[in-house]
PDB file of C-alpha atoms in Angstrom:
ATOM      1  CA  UNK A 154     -29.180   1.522 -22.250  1.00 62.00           C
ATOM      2  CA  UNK A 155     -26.352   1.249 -24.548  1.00 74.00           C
ATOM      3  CA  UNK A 156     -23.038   2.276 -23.975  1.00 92.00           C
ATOM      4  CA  UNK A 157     -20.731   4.137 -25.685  1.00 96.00           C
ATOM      5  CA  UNK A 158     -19.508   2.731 -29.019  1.00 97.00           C
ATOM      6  CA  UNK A 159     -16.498   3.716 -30.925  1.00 97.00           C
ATOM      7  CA  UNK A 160     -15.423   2.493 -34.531  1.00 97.00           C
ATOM      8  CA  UNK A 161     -13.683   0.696 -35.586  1.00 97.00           C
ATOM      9  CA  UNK A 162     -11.795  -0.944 -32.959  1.00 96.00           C
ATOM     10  CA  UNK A 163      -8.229  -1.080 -34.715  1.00 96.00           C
ATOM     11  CA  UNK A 164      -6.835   1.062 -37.334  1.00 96.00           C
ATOM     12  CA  UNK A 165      -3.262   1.270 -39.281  1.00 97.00           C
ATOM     13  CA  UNK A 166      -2.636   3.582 -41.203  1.00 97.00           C
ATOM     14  CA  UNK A 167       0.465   4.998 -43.125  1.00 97.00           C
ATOM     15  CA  UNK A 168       2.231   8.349 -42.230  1.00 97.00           C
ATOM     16  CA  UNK A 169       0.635  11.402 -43.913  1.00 97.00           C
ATOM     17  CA  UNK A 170      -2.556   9.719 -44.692  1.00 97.00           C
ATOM     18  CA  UNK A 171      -5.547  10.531 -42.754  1.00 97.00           C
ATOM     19  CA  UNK A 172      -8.001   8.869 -40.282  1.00 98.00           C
ATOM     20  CA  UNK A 173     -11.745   9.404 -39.469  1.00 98.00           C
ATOM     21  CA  UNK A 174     -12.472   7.568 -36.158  1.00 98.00           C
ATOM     22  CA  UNK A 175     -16.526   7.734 -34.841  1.00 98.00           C
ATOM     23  CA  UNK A 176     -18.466   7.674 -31.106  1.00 98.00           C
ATOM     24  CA  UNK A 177     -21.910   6.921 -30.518  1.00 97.00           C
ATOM     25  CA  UNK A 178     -22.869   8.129 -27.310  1.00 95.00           C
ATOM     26  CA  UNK A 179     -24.847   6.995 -24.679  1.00 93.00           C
ATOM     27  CA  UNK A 180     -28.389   7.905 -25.873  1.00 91.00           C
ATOM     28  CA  UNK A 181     -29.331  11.217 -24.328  1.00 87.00           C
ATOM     29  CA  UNK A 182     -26.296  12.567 -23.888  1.00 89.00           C
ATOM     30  CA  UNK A 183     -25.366  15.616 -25.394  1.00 89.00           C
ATOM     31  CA  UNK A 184     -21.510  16.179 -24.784  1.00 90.00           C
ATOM     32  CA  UNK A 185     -19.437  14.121 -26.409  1.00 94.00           C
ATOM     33  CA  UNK A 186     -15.425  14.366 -25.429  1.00 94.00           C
ATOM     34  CA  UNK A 187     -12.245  12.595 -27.142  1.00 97.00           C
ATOM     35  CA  UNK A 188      -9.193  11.695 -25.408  1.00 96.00           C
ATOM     36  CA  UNK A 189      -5.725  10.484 -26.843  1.00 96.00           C
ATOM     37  CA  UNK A 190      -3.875   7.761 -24.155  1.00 93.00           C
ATOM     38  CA  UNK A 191      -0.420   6.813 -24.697  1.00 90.00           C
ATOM     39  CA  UNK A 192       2.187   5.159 -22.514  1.00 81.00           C
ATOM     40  CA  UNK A 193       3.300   7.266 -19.923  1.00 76.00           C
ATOM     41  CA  UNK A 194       0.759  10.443 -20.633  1.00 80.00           C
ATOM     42  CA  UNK A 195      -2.199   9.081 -19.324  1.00 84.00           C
ATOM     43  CA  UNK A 196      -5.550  10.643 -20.711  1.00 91.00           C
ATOM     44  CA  UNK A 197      -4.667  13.813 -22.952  1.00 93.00           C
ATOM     45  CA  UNK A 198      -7.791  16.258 -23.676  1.00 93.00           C
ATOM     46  CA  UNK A 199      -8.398  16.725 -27.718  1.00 96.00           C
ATOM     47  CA  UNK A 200     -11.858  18.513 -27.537  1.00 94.00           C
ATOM     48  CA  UNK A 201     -15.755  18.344 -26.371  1.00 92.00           C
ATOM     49  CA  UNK A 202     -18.919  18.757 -27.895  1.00 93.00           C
ATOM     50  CA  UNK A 203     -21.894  19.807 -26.668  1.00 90.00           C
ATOM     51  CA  UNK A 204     -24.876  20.213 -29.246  1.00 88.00           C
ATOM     52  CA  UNK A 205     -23.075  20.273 -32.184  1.00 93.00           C
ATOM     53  CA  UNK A 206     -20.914  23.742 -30.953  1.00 92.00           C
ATOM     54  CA  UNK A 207     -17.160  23.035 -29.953  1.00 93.00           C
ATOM     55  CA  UNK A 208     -16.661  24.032 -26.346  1.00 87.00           C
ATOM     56  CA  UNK A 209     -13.825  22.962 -24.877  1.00 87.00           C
ATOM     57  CA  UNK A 210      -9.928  22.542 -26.787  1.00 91.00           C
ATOM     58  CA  UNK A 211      -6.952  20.816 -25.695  1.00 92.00           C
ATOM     59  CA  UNK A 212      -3.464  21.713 -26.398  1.00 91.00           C
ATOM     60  CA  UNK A 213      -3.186  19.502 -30.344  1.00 95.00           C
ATOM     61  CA  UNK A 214      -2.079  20.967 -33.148  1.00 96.00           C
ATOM     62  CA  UNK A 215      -4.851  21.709 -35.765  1.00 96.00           C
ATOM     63  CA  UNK A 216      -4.217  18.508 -37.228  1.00 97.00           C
ATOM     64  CA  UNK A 217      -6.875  17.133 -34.969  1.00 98.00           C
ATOM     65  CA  UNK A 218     -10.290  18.265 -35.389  1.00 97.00           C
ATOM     66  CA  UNK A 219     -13.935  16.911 -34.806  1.00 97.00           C
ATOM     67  CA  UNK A 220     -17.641  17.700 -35.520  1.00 97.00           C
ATOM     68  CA  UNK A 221     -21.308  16.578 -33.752  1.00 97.00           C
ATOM     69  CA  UNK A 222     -23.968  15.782 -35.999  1.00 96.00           C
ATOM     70  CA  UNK A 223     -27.380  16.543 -34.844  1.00 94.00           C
ATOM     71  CA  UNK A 224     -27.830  13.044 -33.314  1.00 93.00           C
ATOM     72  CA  UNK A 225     -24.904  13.637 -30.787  1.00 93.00           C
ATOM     73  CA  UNK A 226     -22.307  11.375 -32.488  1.00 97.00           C
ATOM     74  CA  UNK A 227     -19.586  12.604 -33.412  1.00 97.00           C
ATOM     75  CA  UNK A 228     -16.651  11.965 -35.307  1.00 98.00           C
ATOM     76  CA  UNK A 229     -12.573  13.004 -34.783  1.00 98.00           C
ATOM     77  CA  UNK A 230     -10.356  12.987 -37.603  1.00 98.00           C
ATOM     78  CA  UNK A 231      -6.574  13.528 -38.009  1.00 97.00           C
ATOM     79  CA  UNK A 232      -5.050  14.784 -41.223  1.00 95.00           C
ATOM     80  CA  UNK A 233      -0.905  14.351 -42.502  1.00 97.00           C
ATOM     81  CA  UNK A 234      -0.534  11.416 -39.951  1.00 97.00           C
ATOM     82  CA  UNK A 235       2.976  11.217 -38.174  1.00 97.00           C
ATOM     83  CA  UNK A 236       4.191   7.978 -36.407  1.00 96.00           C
ATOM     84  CA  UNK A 237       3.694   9.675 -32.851  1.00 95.00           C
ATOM     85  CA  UNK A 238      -0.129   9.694 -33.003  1.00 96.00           C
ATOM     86  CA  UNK A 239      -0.066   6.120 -32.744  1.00 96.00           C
ATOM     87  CA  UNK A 240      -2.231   5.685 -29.531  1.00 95.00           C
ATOM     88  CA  UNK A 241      -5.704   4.667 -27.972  1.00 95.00           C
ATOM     89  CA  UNK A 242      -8.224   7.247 -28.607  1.00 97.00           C
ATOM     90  CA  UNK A 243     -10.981   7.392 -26.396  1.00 96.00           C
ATOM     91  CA  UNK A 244     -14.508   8.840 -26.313  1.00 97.00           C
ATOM     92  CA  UNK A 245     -16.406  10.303 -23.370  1.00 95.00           C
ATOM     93  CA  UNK A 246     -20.495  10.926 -23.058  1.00 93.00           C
ATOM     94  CA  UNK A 247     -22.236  13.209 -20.173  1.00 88.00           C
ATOM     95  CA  UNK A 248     -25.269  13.371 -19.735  1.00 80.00           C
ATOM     96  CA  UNK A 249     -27.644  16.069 -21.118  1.00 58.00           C
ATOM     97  CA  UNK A 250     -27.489  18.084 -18.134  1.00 67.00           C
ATOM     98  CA  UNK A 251     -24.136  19.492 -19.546  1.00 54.00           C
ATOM     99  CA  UNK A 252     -22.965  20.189 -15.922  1.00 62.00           C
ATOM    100  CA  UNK A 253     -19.275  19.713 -14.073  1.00 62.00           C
ATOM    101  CA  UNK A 254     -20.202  16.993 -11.633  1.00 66.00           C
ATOM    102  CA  UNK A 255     -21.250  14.613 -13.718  1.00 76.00           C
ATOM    103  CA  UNK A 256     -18.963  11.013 -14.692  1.00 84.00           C
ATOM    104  CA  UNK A 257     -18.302  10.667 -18.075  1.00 88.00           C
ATOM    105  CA  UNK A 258     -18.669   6.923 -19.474  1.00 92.00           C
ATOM    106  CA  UNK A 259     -16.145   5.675 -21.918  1.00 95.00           C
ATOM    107  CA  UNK A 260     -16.354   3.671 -24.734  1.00 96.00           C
ATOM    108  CA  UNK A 261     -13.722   0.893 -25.501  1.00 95.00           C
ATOM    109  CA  UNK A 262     -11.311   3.358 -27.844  1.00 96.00           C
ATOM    110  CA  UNK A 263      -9.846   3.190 -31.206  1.00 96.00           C
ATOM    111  CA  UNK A 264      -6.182   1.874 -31.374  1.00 96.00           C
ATOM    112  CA  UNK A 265      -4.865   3.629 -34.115  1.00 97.00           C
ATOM    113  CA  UNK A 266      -1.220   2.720 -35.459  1.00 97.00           C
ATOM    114  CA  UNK A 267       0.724   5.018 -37.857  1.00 97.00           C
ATOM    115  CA  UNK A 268       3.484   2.668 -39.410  1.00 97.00           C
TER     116      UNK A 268
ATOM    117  CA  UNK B 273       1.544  22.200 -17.157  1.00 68.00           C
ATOM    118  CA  UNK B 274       0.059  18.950 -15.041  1.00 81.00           C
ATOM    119  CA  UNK B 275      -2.876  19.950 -12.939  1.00 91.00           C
ATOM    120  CA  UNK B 276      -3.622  16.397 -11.992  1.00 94.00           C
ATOM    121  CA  UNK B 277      -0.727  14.289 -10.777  1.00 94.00           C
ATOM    122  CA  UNK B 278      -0.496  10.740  -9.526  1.00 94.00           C
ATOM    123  CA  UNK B 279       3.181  10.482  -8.870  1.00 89.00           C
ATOM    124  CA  UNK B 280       3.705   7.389  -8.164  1.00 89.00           C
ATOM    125  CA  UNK B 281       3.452   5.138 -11.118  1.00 90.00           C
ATOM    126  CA  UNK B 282       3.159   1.717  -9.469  1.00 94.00           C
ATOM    127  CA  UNK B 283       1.433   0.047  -6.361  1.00 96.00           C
ATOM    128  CA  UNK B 284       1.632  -3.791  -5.411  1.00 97.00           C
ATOM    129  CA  UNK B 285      -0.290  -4.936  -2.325  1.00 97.00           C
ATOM    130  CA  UNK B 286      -1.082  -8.300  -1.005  1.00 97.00           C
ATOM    131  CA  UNK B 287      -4.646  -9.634  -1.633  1.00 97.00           C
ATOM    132  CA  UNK B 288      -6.898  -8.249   1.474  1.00 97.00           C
ATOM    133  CA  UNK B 289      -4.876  -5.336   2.137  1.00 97.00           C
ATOM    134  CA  UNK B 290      -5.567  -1.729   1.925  1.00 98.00           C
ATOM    135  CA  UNK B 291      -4.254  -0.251  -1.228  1.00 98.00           C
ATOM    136  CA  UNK B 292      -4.184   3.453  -1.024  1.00 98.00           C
ATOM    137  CA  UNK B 293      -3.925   5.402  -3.965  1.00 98.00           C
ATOM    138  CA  UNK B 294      -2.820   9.602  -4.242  1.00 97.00           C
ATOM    139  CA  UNK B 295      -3.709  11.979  -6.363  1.00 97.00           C
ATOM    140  CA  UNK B 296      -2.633  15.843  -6.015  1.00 97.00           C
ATOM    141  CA  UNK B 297      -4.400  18.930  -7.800  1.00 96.00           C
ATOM    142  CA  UNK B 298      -2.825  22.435  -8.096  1.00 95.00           C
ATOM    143  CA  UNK B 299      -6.434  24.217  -9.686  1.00 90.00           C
ATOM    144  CA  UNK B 300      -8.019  25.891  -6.892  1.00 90.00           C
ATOM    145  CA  UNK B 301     -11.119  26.016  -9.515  1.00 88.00           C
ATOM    146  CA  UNK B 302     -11.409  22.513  -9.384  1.00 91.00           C
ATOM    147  CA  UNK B 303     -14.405  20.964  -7.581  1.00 89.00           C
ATOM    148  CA  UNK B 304     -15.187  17.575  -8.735  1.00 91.00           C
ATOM    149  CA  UNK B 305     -12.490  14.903  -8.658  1.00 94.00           C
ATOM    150  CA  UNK B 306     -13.488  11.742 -10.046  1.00 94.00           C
ATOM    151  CA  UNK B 307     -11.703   8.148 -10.163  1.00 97.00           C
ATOM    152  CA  UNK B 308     -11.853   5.743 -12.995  1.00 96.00           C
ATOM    153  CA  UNK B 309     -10.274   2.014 -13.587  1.00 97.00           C
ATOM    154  CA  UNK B 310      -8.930   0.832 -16.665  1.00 94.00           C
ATOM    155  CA  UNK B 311      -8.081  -2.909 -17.909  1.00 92.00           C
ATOM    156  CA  UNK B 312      -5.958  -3.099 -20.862  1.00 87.00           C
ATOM    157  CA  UNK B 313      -8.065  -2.821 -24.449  1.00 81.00           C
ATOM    158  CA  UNK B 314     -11.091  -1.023 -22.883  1.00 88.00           C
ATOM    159  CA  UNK B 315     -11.961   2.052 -21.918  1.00 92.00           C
ATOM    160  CA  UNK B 316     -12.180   3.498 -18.490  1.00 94.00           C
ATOM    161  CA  UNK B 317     -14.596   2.691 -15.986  1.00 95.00           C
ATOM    162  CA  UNK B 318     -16.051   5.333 -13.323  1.00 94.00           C
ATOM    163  CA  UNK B 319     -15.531   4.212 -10.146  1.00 96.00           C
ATOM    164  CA  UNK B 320     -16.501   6.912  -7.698  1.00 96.00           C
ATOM    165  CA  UNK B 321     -16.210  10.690  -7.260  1.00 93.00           C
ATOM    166  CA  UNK B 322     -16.561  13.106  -4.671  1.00 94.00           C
ATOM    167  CA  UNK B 323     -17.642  16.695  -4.511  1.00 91.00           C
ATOM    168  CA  UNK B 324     -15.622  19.635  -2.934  1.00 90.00           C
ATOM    169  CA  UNK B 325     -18.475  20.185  -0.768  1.00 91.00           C
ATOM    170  CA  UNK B 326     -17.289  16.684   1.309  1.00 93.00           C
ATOM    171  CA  UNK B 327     -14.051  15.508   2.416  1.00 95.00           C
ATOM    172  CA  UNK B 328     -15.297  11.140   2.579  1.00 97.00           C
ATOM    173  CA  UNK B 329     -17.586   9.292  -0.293  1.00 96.00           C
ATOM    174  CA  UNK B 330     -17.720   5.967   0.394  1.00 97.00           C
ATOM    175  CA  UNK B 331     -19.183   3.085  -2.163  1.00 96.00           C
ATOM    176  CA  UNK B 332     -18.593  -0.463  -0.765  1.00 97.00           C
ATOM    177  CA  UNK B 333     -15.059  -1.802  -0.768  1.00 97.00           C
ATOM    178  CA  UNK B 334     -14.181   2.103  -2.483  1.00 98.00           C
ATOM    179  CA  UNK B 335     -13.831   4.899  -0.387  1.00 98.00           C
ATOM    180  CA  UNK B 336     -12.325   8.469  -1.587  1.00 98.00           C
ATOM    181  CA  UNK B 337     -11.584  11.151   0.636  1.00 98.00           C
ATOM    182  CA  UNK B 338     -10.416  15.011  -0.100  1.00 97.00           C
ATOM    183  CA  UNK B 339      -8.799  17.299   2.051  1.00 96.00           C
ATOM    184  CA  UNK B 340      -8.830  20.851  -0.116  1.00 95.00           C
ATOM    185  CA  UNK B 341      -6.572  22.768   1.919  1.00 95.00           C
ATOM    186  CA  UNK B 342      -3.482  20.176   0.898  1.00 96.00           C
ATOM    187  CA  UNK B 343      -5.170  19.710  -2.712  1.00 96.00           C
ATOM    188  CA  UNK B 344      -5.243  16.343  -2.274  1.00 97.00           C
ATOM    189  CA  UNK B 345      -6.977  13.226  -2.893  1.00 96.00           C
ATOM    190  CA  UNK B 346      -6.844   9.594  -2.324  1.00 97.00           C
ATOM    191  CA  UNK B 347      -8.205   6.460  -2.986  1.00 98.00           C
ATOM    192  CA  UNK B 348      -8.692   3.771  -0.249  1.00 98.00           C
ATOM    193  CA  UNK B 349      -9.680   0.050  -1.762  1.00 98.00           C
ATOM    194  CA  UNK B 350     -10.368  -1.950   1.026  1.00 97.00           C
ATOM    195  CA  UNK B 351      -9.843  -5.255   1.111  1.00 97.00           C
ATOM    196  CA  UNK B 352      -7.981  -5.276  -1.914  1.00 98.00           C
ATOM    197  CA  UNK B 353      -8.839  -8.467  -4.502  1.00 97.00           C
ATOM    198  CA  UNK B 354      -6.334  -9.391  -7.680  1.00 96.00           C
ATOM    199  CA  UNK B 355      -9.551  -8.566  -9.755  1.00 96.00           C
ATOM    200  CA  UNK B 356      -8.831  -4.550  -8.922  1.00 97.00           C
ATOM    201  CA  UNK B 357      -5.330  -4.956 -10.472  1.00 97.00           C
ATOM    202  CA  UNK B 358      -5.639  -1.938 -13.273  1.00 97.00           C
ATOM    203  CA  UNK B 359      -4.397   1.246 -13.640  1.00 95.00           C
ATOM    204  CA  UNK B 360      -6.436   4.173 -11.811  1.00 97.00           C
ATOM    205  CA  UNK B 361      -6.773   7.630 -13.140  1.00 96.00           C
ATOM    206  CA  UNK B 362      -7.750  10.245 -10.945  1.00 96.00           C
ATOM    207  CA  UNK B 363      -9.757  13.337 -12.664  1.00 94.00           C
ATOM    208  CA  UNK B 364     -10.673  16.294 -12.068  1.00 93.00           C
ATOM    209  CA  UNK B 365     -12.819  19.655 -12.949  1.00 89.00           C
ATOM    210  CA  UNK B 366     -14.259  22.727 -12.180  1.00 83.00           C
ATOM    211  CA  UNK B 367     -17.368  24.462 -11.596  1.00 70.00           C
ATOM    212  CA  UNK B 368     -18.322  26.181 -14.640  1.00 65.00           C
ATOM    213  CA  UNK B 369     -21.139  23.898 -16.220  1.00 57.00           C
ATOM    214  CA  UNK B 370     -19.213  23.558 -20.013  1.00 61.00           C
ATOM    215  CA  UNK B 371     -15.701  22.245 -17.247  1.00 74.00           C
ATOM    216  CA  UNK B 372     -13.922  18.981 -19.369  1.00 84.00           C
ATOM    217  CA  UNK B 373     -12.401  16.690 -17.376  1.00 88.00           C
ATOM    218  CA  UNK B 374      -8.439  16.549 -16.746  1.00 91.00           C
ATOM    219  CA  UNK B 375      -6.959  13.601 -15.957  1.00 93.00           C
ATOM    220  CA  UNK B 376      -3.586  12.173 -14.151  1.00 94.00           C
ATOM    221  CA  UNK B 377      -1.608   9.688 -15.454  1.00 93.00           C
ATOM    222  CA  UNK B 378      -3.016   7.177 -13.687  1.00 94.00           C
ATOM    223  CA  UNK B 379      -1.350   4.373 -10.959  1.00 95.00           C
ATOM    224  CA  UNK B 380      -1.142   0.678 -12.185  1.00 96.00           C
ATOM    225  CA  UNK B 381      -2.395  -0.819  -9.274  1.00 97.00           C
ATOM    226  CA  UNK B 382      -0.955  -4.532  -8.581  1.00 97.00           C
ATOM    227  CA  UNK B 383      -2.788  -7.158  -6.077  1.00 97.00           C
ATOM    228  CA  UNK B 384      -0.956 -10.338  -5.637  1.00 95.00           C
ATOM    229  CA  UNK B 385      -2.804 -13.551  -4.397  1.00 92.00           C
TER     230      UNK B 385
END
């Protein structure tokens, strides 16, 4: 089985542009979550889908949003870029079950840099 | 607010040792708790979790145990090998079935040779 896969690997972008990053999920897998890592902060919650619907937020300003296609991927983009959203963002599958106690697998992340 | 904390940043242990790694909750709700490994450049790895349900999960040289009533958790590598050198995030969540996953800010985890 595949794992997850995020692209593209390595981004830079410029302040106020904006940036569309992707996740594949594991196949099967239904809830897709993103996560924003920087030093210090550990793994910060952005959102999670599950079947296209939106059901779980994190504390970002609306800046950051993200859609699920009918496939399960799904895609997280951030709009007016500032230079503290340089960081590793990460993407999360679970499995279809949709339930609490189940791991969620990683894929490698997206370093984004906003110069 | 930080529901999940790891408050110490840093461990270094000699190669063979036990390394034991904390984790503290303050969400009663929460009844999974989870730990993952990360290397630098990739994503986290799941290492083992445990259910509020049992206080010991054990998985080879990984053991995790969880005592509710101090809302705590820990991490026991045993023996330790410079290949677990990484920082460990603890996680958590709760029982409703749509519960994300909060995590600490994770212990880098040093074994020297």
């Amino acid at each position: 089985k595949a794992g997850v896969t995020q692209t593209p690997r390595y981004l830079i972008k410029t302040r106020g542009q904006q940036v569309t990053l992707s996740c594949s999920p594991i196949s099967g897998h239904r809830s897709v979550s993103w996560y924003q890592q920087t030093p210090g902060q550990g793994l910060q919650f952005l959102f999670e889908y599950f079947s296209e619907t939106q059901r779980n937020k994190g504390n970002f300003p609306g800046r950051f949003s993200g859609r699920q296609f009918s496939n399960s991927r799904s895609e997280m983009n951030v709009s007016t870029l500032e230079l503290g959203d340089s960081a590793l963002y990460l993407c999360a599958s679970r499995s279809d079950r949709g339930q609490f106690d189940t791991e969620a697998f990683f894929g490698q992340g997206t370093r984004l840099t906003v110069v | 607010d930080q529901q999940v904390k790891q408050n110490s940043p840093s461990l270094s242990v000699q190669e063979g040792r036990i390394s034991i790694l904390n984790c503290d909750y303050t969400n009663s709700m929460f009844d999974y708790f989870l730990w993952y490994k990360k290397y630098p450049a990739e994503g986290p790895t799941f290492l083992i979790s445990i259910s509020s349900i049992k206080d010991k999960n054990e998985d080879g040289r990984f053991t995790v145990f969880l005592n509710k009533s101090a809302k705590h958790l820990s991490l026991h590598i045993v023996p330790s090998q410079p290949g677990d050198s990484a920082v460990y995030f603890c996680a958590a969540s709760g029982q409703r079935a749509n519960s994300k996953l909060t995590f600490g800010k994770g212990i880098t985890l040093s074994v020297r040779p």
